[in-house]
């Protein structure tokens, strides 16, 4: 009796061990592929740099600057301020270092909301098919044609500019792409044998979707998530440039898009000499973060979606 | 599929989408708190002579004393008659459509010229990139165009102005025409306009060329492994001949449809560029309407912007059908 239990336990353990090893193996292969993809690797480096910059902002640039009454405004670069000061006399370099926090915060939150929405719609539409799919696919198509900038502008106007509005506006225009990609993947997954087996054993539809379909589309969701972050950072920059991003209240962190806007409205371009140090750095930061996430996203897509893999 | 049935289905689909856009457009502005006439009346209207008459007129026209569903029907009827509402910041009582229409031409010219140039650049780059896929040339082209694609257009225009109009005074800082434009002969007028178009169009090209070059690159990648490409090479055709006669005709289609879709994003693309370069187009109008909180005007612009995308998508589908013999004859 004891021996039998021991054997059973040992077998269970060995199955578990195999499963874990299997998973590790797959993860290792996945990571190796990802890192062999130089595009994704370079992108990951860029992102990590900006992450570190945002997290360690106080160590790099000191406390967040507050507008100083009577301080020198719009100063050119000097030893004290390597990128000069802005229209409120704040150190531009410090603003730049902190600005990444807003971009990344909005990028991640908006992407998270869009992923939940898009994945749900894609899963349900793709798996249930028939009329459910028809309705959801039409809805997806409809949101897909909404021009992102005018929509985000209208939403910010109507709901009032705030962090939440910005995130919602970006999420609403971002989820349809994900829904489409996930749906088409679900269509192939649901024809696979293990789904039929699960059904034969008596598994219910929600259980099958959750336990069998979702894990199989998850890699694609990650790829989409990273690409969406890239788009979200980009959109936030436009909204902020329009003065419709999170309002730069007292002590609130100014985003890079807002910085370019403030440089623009401070006539940084046509002043004499032109204040390139004011508008060049924040725009470059936006570009690098957007590019970094896009590179990782394309790389991930390359790895998880063999159809797109390089020939 | 039968061509007529295809077109009919497409038309029905467009109509349905337009209906949903109208609904979204209507209900989104219902979120606005307070008295709706507040946003419909010209600013400071209450103190103006005859503003009460205008108010009554507007109340009646939009059925503001009626329940929501009735109001929605009235809104649809007005839309159908081409009445997009009344701008509150421009001359009192002027319809939003009258404000928009003259602006549309400026934007269409700007985006039209920009699209043609960007597409041409994209085809040139994408051709090289796709043919030399994975090699150094391809990596350089792909990375550069991707970098351009990641740059926000408002920033690119500022950078271009900084380098090409301020530091080196080659191009005008902003505006559509020079000061003495009226006194010029027609040829000089045209040249003057093109001269002012240079930087905005360049901004477009830099930020969007990847859209076309990547499309062509990817579709070339699909075409190159085909048997007929091997045959072309075996026949002893030069690389250029293989590319021109056999690869490109088959790979071009997605680029054409991409152009149609791209053109649909006219307003989104033009907003920032028109603002920075001070072009009096639809994009600048969007900016002004936003600044002035002109909700009816914003609503009208949003409707037209979305309509542009829907129509462009439909045209792209029809073009695809028309240009691809496999689809056409199937």
mmCIF file of C-alpha atoms in Angstrom, chain B residues 21-317:
data_model
loop_
_atom_site.group_PDB
_atom_site.id
_atom_site.type_symbol
_atom_site.label_atom_id
_atom_site.label_comp_id
_atom_site.label_asym_id
_atom_site.label_seq_id
_atom_site.Cartn_x
_atom_site.Cartn_y
_atom_site.Cartn_z
ATOM 1 C CA UNK B 21 -20.872 57.164 -36.574
ATOM 2 C CA UNK B 22 -23.790 59.570 -36.434
ATOM 3 C CA UNK B 23 -25.080 57.804 -33.330
ATOM 4 C CA UNK B 24 -21.706 57.898 -31.599
ATOM 5 C CA UNK B 25 -21.251 61.505 -32.593
ATOM 6 C CA UNK B 26 -24.674 62.379 -31.217
ATOM 7 C CA UNK B 27 -24.436 60.529 -27.929
ATOM 8 C CA UNK B 28 -20.859 61.446 -27.112
ATOM 9 C CA UNK B 29 -21.830 65.101 -26.985
ATOM 10 C CA UNK B 30 -24.766 64.237 -24.717
ATOM 11 C CA UNK B 31 -22.216 63.587 -21.959
ATOM 12 C CA UNK B 32 -21.718 67.345 -21.779
ATOM 13 C CA UNK B 33 -23.251 68.698 -18.606
ATOM 14 C CA UNK B 34 -25.564 71.698 -18.407
ATOM 15 C CA UNK B 35 -27.984 73.459 -20.697
ATOM 16 C CA UNK B 36 -27.439 72.330 -24.280
ATOM 17 C CA UNK B 37 -28.198 75.761 -25.702
ATOM 18 C CA UNK B 38 -25.155 76.924 -23.806
ATOM 19 C CA UNK B 39 -22.972 75.091 -26.292
ATOM 20 C CA UNK B 40 -25.179 75.799 -29.297
ATOM 21 C CA UNK B 41 -25.404 79.557 -28.923
ATOM 22 C CA UNK B 42 -22.687 81.891 -30.113
ATOM 23 C CA UNK B 43 -20.346 82.933 -27.310
ATOM 24 C CA UNK B 44 -21.749 85.885 -25.364
ATOM 25 C CA UNK B 45 -24.941 85.432 -27.337
ATOM 26 C CA UNK B 46 -27.309 86.299 -24.510
ATOM 27 C CA UNK B 47 -26.296 89.932 -24.549
ATOM 28 C CA UNK B 48 -26.656 90.267 -28.287
ATOM 29 C CA UNK B 49 -29.646 91.679 -30.112
ATOM 30 C CA UNK B 50 -31.945 89.010 -31.435
ATOM 31 C CA UNK B 51 -30.069 86.240 -29.665
ATOM 32 C CA UNK B 52 -33.279 85.116 -27.978
ATOM 33 C CA UNK B 53 -34.839 84.613 -31.415
ATOM 34 C CA UNK B 54 -31.763 82.629 -32.449
ATOM 35 C CA UNK B 55 -32.047 80.615 -29.265
ATOM 36 C CA UNK B 56 -35.691 79.824 -29.941
ATOM 37 C CA UNK B 57 -34.837 78.987 -33.521
ATOM 38 C CA UNK B 58 -32.052 76.652 -32.426
ATOM 39 C CA UNK B 59 -34.238 75.071 -29.773
ATOM 40 C CA UNK B 60 -36.807 74.355 -32.422
ATOM 41 C CA UNK B 61 -34.330 73.274 -35.065
ATOM 42 C CA UNK B 62 -32.658 70.755 -32.756
ATOM 43 C CA UNK B 63 -35.837 69.913 -30.818
ATOM 44 C CA UNK B 64 -34.041 70.503 -27.561
ATOM 45 C CA UNK B 65 -37.255 70.403 -25.563
ATOM 46 C CA UNK B 66 -37.988 66.904 -26.870
ATOM 47 C CA UNK B 67 -36.916 63.524 -25.464
ATOM 48 C CA UNK B 68 -33.542 62.062 -26.395
ATOM 49 C CA UNK B 69 -34.805 59.637 -29.044
ATOM 50 C CA UNK B 70 -36.758 62.349 -30.870
ATOM 51 C CA UNK B 71 -33.710 64.565 -30.729
ATOM 52 C CA UNK B 72 -31.612 61.808 -32.247
ATOM 53 C CA UNK B 73 -34.091 61.479 -35.120
ATOM 54 C CA UNK B 74 -34.039 65.233 -35.658
ATOM 55 C CA UNK B 75 -30.254 65.109 -35.602
ATOM 56 C CA UNK B 76 -30.267 62.381 -38.247
ATOM 57 C CA UNK B 77 -32.718 64.351 -40.394
ATOM 58 C CA UNK B 78 -30.527 67.451 -40.164
ATOM 59 C CA UNK B 79 -27.455 65.415 -41.054
ATOM 60 C CA UNK B 80 -29.247 63.916 -44.017
ATOM 61 C CA UNK B 81 -30.044 67.428 -45.240
ATOM 62 C CA UNK B 82 -26.396 68.380 -44.899
ATOM 63 C CA UNK B 83 -26.977 70.435 -41.773
ATOM 64 C CA UNK B 84 -24.108 69.704 -39.417
ATOM 65 C CA UNK B 85 -24.992 72.259 -36.781
ATOM 66 C CA UNK B 86 -24.134 75.861 -36.132
ATOM 67 C CA UNK B 87 -20.664 77.039 -35.284
ATOM 68 C CA UNK B 88 -20.597 79.050 -32.086
ATOM 69 C CA UNK B 89 -17.313 80.867 -32.528
ATOM 70 C CA UNK B 90 -17.429 81.937 -36.128
ATOM 71 C CA UNK B 91 -20.032 84.461 -37.258
ATOM 72 C CA UNK B 92 -23.217 83.917 -35.219
ATOM 73 C CA UNK B 93 -25.579 81.554 -36.957
ATOM 74 C CA UNK B 94 -23.175 80.366 -39.643
ATOM 75 C CA UNK B 95 -23.562 76.663 -40.316
ATOM 76 C CA UNK B 96 -20.626 74.421 -39.471
ATOM 77 C CA UNK B 97 -20.595 73.127 -43.017
ATOM 78 C CA UNK B 98 -20.035 76.634 -44.403
ATOM 79 C CA UNK B 99 -17.058 76.998 -42.101
ATOM 80 C CA UNK B 100 -15.633 73.618 -43.063
ATOM 81 C CA UNK B 101 -16.123 73.535 -46.841
ATOM 82 C CA UNK B 102 -13.558 76.174 -47.869
ATOM 83 C CA UNK B 103 -11.034 74.673 -45.446
ATOM 84 C CA UNK B 104 -11.373 71.241 -46.960
ATOM 85 C CA UNK B 105 -9.727 72.300 -50.242
ATOM 86 C CA UNK B 106 -6.545 73.460 -48.524
ATOM 87 C CA UNK B 107 -6.271 70.189 -46.635
ATOM 88 C CA UNK B 108 -7.019 68.027 -49.671
ATOM 89 C CA UNK B 109 -4.321 69.782 -51.720
ATOM 90 C CA UNK B 110 -1.795 69.463 -48.898
ATOM 91 C CA UNK B 111 -2.532 65.818 -48.199
ATOM 92 C CA UNK B 112 -2.885 64.996 -51.898
ATOM 93 C CA UNK B 113 0.564 66.323 -52.793
ATOM 94 C CA UNK B 114 2.009 64.751 -49.642
ATOM 95 C CA UNK B 115 0.480 61.337 -50.367
ATOM 96 C CA UNK B 116 1.792 61.246 -53.927
ATOM 97 C CA UNK B 117 5.310 62.151 -52.827
ATOM 98 C CA UNK B 118 5.310 59.820 -49.825
ATOM 99 C CA UNK B 119 4.010 56.951 -51.935
ATOM 100 C CA UNK B 120 6.709 57.515 -54.560
ATOM 101 C CA UNK B 121 9.426 57.561 -51.884
ATOM 102 C CA UNK B 122 7.927 54.496 -50.252
ATOM 103 C CA UNK B 123 7.909 52.564 -53.522
ATOM 104 C CA UNK B 124 11.530 53.476 -54.285
ATOM 105 C CA UNK B 125 12.699 52.503 -50.794
ATOM 106 C CA UNK B 126 10.448 49.468 -50.403
ATOM 107 C CA UNK B 127 11.598 48.059 -53.726
ATOM 108 C CA UNK B 128 15.254 48.094 -52.723
ATOM 109 C CA UNK B 129 14.419 46.947 -49.211
ATOM 110 C CA UNK B 130 12.293 43.991 -50.341
ATOM 111 C CA UNK B 131 14.734 42.885 -53.012
ATOM 112 C CA UNK B 132 17.688 42.987 -50.616
ATOM 113 C CA UNK B 133 15.751 41.651 -47.675
ATOM 114 C CA UNK B 134 17.923 40.960 -44.653
ATOM 115 C CA UNK B 135 20.991 42.630 -46.140
ATOM 116 C CA UNK B 136 22.640 45.805 -44.960
ATOM 117 C CA UNK B 137 20.732 48.114 -47.340
ATOM 118 C CA UNK B 138 17.438 46.671 -46.126
ATOM 119 C CA UNK B 139 18.383 47.064 -42.464
ATOM 120 C CA UNK B 140 19.380 50.697 -43.002
ATOM 121 C CA UNK B 141 16.225 51.557 -44.950
ATOM 122 C CA UNK B 142 13.932 49.730 -42.532
ATOM 123 C CA UNK B 143 15.496 51.262 -39.440
ATOM 124 C CA UNK B 144 15.482 54.769 -40.900
ATOM 125 C CA UNK B 145 11.883 54.630 -42.029
ATOM 126 C CA UNK B 146 10.845 53.072 -38.714
ATOM 127 C CA UNK B 147 12.614 55.868 -36.873
ATOM 128 C CA UNK B 148 10.729 58.395 -39.008
ATOM 129 C CA UNK B 149 7.494 56.567 -38.279
ATOM 130 C CA UNK B 150 8.142 56.824 -34.527
ATOM 131 C CA UNK B 151 8.626 60.581 -34.595
ATOM 132 C CA UNK B 152 5.579 62.657 -33.684
ATOM 133 C CA UNK B 153 4.805 64.860 -36.692
ATOM 134 C CA UNK B 154 4.478 68.032 -34.601
ATOM 135 C CA UNK B 155 8.056 67.566 -33.492
ATOM 136 C CA UNK B 156 9.339 66.737 -36.974
ATOM 137 C CA UNK B 157 7.836 69.932 -38.322
ATOM 138 C CA UNK B 158 9.475 71.929 -35.533
ATOM 139 C CA UNK B 159 12.828 70.278 -36.242
ATOM 140 C CA UNK B 160 12.504 70.943 -39.973
ATOM 141 C CA UNK B 161 11.586 74.556 -39.359
ATOM 142 C CA UNK B 162 14.518 74.880 -37.005
ATOM 143 C CA UNK B 163 17.088 73.470 -39.438
ATOM 144 C CA UNK B 164 15.728 74.555 -42.823
ATOM 145 C CA UNK B 165 13.912 77.784 -42.084
ATOM 146 C CA UNK B 166 15.617 79.313 -39.046
ATOM 147 C CA UNK B 167 19.236 78.128 -38.908
ATOM 148 C CA UNK B 168 19.556 77.986 -42.676
ATOM 149 C CA UNK B 169 16.974 80.247 -44.193
ATOM 150 C CA UNK B 170 15.935 78.122 -47.186
ATOM 151 C CA UNK B 171 12.226 77.622 -46.630
ATOM 152 C CA UNK B 172 9.464 79.808 -45.188
ATOM 153 C CA UNK B 173 8.751 79.345 -41.486
ATOM 154 C CA UNK B 174 4.997 79.144 -42.030
ATOM 155 C CA UNK B 175 2.070 80.221 -44.146
ATOM 156 C CA UNK B 176 0.610 79.120 -47.455
ATOM 157 C CA UNK B 177 1.797 82.056 -49.566
ATOM 158 C CA UNK B 178 4.324 84.874 -49.476
ATOM 159 C CA UNK B 179 3.378 88.433 -48.564
ATOM 160 C CA UNK B 180 3.128 89.858 -52.088
ATOM 161 C CA UNK B 181 1.260 86.839 -53.383
ATOM 162 C CA UNK B 182 -1.553 88.863 -54.945
ATOM 163 C CA UNK B 183 0.755 90.815 -57.245
ATOM 164 C CA UNK B 184 2.398 87.709 -58.748
ATOM 165 C CA UNK B 185 1.604 86.199 -62.146
ATOM 166 C CA UNK B 186 -0.154 82.809 -62.117
ATOM 167 C CA UNK B 187 3.010 80.758 -62.711
ATOM 168 C CA UNK B 188 4.870 82.467 -59.869
ATOM 169 C CA UNK B 189 1.802 82.038 -57.687
ATOM 170 C CA UNK B 190 1.859 78.310 -58.296
ATOM 171 C CA UNK B 191 5.600 78.144 -57.582
ATOM 172 C CA UNK B 192 5.112 80.211 -54.456
ATOM 173 C CA UNK B 193 2.477 77.781 -53.214
ATOM 174 C CA UNK B 194 4.680 74.783 -53.935
ATOM 175 C CA UNK B 195 7.568 76.505 -52.160
ATOM 176 C CA UNK B 196 5.408 76.902 -49.071
ATOM 177 C CA UNK B 197 4.229 73.317 -49.354
ATOM 178 C CA UNK B 198 7.781 71.928 -49.209
ATOM 179 C CA UNK B 199 8.287 71.607 -45.461
ATOM 180 C CA UNK B 200 4.779 70.391 -44.558
ATOM 181 C CA UNK B 201 4.985 67.782 -47.315
ATOM 182 C CA UNK B 202 8.459 66.747 -46.178
ATOM 183 C CA UNK B 203 7.115 66.284 -42.653
ATOM 184 C CA UNK B 204 4.419 64.029 -44.044
ATOM 185 C CA UNK B 205 6.932 62.045 -46.061
ATOM 186 C CA UNK B 206 9.354 61.512 -43.177
ATOM 187 C CA UNK B 207 6.721 60.377 -40.713
ATOM 188 C CA UNK B 208 4.744 58.215 -43.125
ATOM 189 C CA UNK B 209 7.101 56.758 -45.704
ATOM 190 C CA UNK B 210 7.411 53.564 -43.626
ATOM 191 C CA UNK B 211 3.701 52.926 -44.173
ATOM 192 C CA UNK B 212 4.360 52.461 -47.917
ATOM 193 C CA UNK B 213 7.915 51.123 -47.923
ATOM 194 C CA UNK B 214 7.083 48.409 -45.380
ATOM 195 C CA UNK B 215 3.915 47.449 -47.260
ATOM 196 C CA UNK B 216 5.812 46.999 -50.512
ATOM 197 C CA UNK B 217 8.692 45.268 -48.752
ATOM 198 C CA UNK B 218 6.407 42.712 -47.157
ATOM 199 C CA UNK B 219 4.418 42.072 -50.301
ATOM 200 C CA UNK B 220 7.630 41.670 -52.304
ATOM 201 C CA UNK B 221 8.716 39.083 -49.759
ATOM 202 C CA UNK B 222 5.563 37.137 -50.501
ATOM 203 C CA UNK B 223 6.167 37.318 -54.238
ATOM 204 C CA UNK B 224 9.898 36.561 -54.438
ATOM 205 C CA UNK B 225 9.756 32.856 -53.461
ATOM 206 C CA UNK B 226 7.144 32.154 -56.182
ATOM 207 C CA UNK B 227 8.015 29.753 -58.993
ATOM 208 C CA UNK B 228 7.663 32.346 -61.723
ATOM 209 C CA UNK B 229 10.409 34.400 -60.108
ATOM 210 C CA UNK B 230 12.715 31.397 -60.333
ATOM 211 C CA UNK B 231 11.691 30.997 -63.973
ATOM 212 C CA UNK B 232 12.436 34.666 -64.634
ATOM 213 C CA UNK B 233 15.886 34.278 -63.127
ATOM 214 C CA UNK B 234 16.478 31.037 -65.040
ATOM 215 C CA UNK B 235 15.562 32.757 -68.297
ATOM 216 C CA UNK B 236 18.589 34.937 -67.716
ATOM 217 C CA UNK B 237 16.755 38.191 -67.040
ATOM 218 C CA UNK B 238 18.730 40.850 -65.217
ATOM 219 C CA UNK B 239 17.766 41.674 -61.631
ATOM 220 C CA UNK B 240 16.149 44.867 -62.817
ATOM 221 C CA UNK B 241 14.076 43.027 -65.422
ATOM 222 C CA UNK B 242 12.999 40.400 -62.894
ATOM 223 C CA UNK B 243 11.951 43.129 -60.505
ATOM 224 C CA UNK B 244 10.215 45.347 -63.035
ATOM 225 C CA UNK B 245 8.396 42.785 -65.143
ATOM 226 C CA UNK B 246 7.658 40.007 -62.723
ATOM 227 C CA UNK B 247 7.920 40.995 -59.080
ATOM 228 C CA UNK B 248 6.526 44.534 -58.975
ATOM 229 C CA UNK B 249 3.310 44.012 -60.975
ATOM 230 C CA UNK B 250 2.360 41.326 -58.474
ATOM 231 C CA UNK B 251 3.522 43.149 -55.379
ATOM 232 C CA UNK B 252 2.105 46.576 -56.212
ATOM 233 C CA UNK B 253 -1.490 45.928 -55.274
ATOM 234 C CA UNK B 254 -1.213 46.279 -51.489
ATOM 235 C CA UNK B 255 0.532 49.627 -51.952
ATOM 236 C CA UNK B 256 -2.365 51.002 -53.978
ATOM 237 C CA UNK B 257 -4.891 49.950 -51.380
ATOM 238 C CA UNK B 258 -2.620 51.242 -48.623
ATOM 239 C CA UNK B 259 -2.655 54.628 -50.363
ATOM 240 C CA UNK B 260 -6.448 54.676 -50.422
ATOM 241 C CA UNK B 261 -6.663 53.828 -46.726
ATOM 242 C CA UNK B 262 -3.948 56.341 -45.956
ATOM 243 C CA UNK B 263 -5.815 59.120 -47.702
ATOM 244 C CA UNK B 264 -8.746 58.483 -45.393
ATOM 245 C CA UNK B 265 -6.732 59.678 -42.420
ATOM 246 C CA UNK B 266 -6.535 63.122 -44.029
ATOM 247 C CA UNK B 267 -7.754 65.056 -41.037
ATOM 248 C CA UNK B 268 -5.793 63.178 -38.378
ATOM 249 C CA UNK B 269 -2.618 63.592 -40.362
ATOM 250 C CA UNK B 270 -3.161 67.204 -41.233
ATOM 251 C CA UNK B 271 -4.167 68.591 -37.830
ATOM 252 C CA UNK B 272 -0.751 69.059 -36.315
ATOM 253 C CA UNK B 273 1.085 69.941 -39.511
ATOM 254 C CA UNK B 274 -1.420 72.632 -40.441
ATOM 255 C CA UNK B 275 -1.218 74.101 -36.959
ATOM 256 C CA UNK B 276 2.562 74.344 -36.938
ATOM 257 C CA UNK B 277 2.839 75.630 -40.493
ATOM 258 C CA UNK B 278 -0.230 77.843 -40.172
ATOM 259 C CA UNK B 279 -2.193 76.401 -43.106
ATOM 260 C CA UNK B 280 -5.837 77.430 -43.024
ATOM 261 C CA UNK B 281 -7.144 73.919 -43.559
ATOM 262 C CA UNK B 282 -9.412 71.503 -41.753
ATOM 263 C CA UNK B 283 -6.647 70.577 -39.318
ATOM 264 C CA UNK B 284 -6.099 74.170 -38.251
ATOM 265 C CA UNK B 285 -9.846 74.506 -37.910
ATOM 266 C CA UNK B 286 -9.883 71.497 -35.568
ATOM 267 C CA UNK B 287 -7.252 73.161 -33.425
ATOM 268 C CA UNK B 288 -9.146 76.467 -33.372
ATOM 269 C CA UNK B 289 -12.443 74.752 -32.587
ATOM 270 C CA UNK B 290 -10.761 72.867 -29.744
ATOM 271 C CA UNK B 291 -9.257 76.019 -28.318
ATOM 272 C CA UNK B 292 -12.593 77.839 -28.529
ATOM 273 C CA UNK B 293 -14.616 74.870 -27.195
ATOM 274 C CA UNK B 294 -16.776 75.079 -30.319
ATOM 275 C CA UNK B 295 -18.595 71.786 -29.753
ATOM 276 C CA UNK B 296 -20.958 71.828 -32.763
ATOM 277 C CA UNK B 297 -18.028 72.539 -35.058
ATOM 278 C CA UNK B 298 -15.953 69.768 -33.430
ATOM 279 C CA UNK B 299 -18.844 67.388 -33.830
ATOM 280 C CA UNK B 300 -19.136 68.230 -37.528
ATOM 281 C CA UNK B 301 -15.394 67.883 -38.084
ATOM 282 C CA UNK B 302 -15.344 64.558 -36.271
ATOM 283 C CA UNK B 303 -18.201 63.293 -38.414
ATOM 284 C CA UNK B 304 -16.482 64.312 -41.634
ATOM 285 C CA UNK B 305 -13.124 62.930 -40.524
ATOM 286 C CA UNK B 306 -14.668 59.545 -39.773
ATOM 287 C CA UNK B 307 -16.672 59.616 -42.986
ATOM 288 C CA UNK B 308 -13.395 60.129 -44.851
ATOM 289 C CA UNK B 309 -11.959 56.941 -43.374
ATOM 290 C CA UNK B 310 -15.067 54.895 -44.152
ATOM 291 C CA UNK B 311 -15.227 56.064 -47.759
ATOM 292 C CA UNK B 312 -11.482 55.562 -48.235
ATOM 293 C CA UNK B 313 -11.717 52.027 -46.882
ATOM 294 C CA UNK B 314 -14.588 51.220 -49.215
ATOM 295 C CA UNK B 315 -12.646 52.655 -52.173
ATOM 296 C CA UNK B 316 -9.627 50.605 -51.157
ATOM 297 C CA UNK B 317 -11.728 47.413 -51.133
#
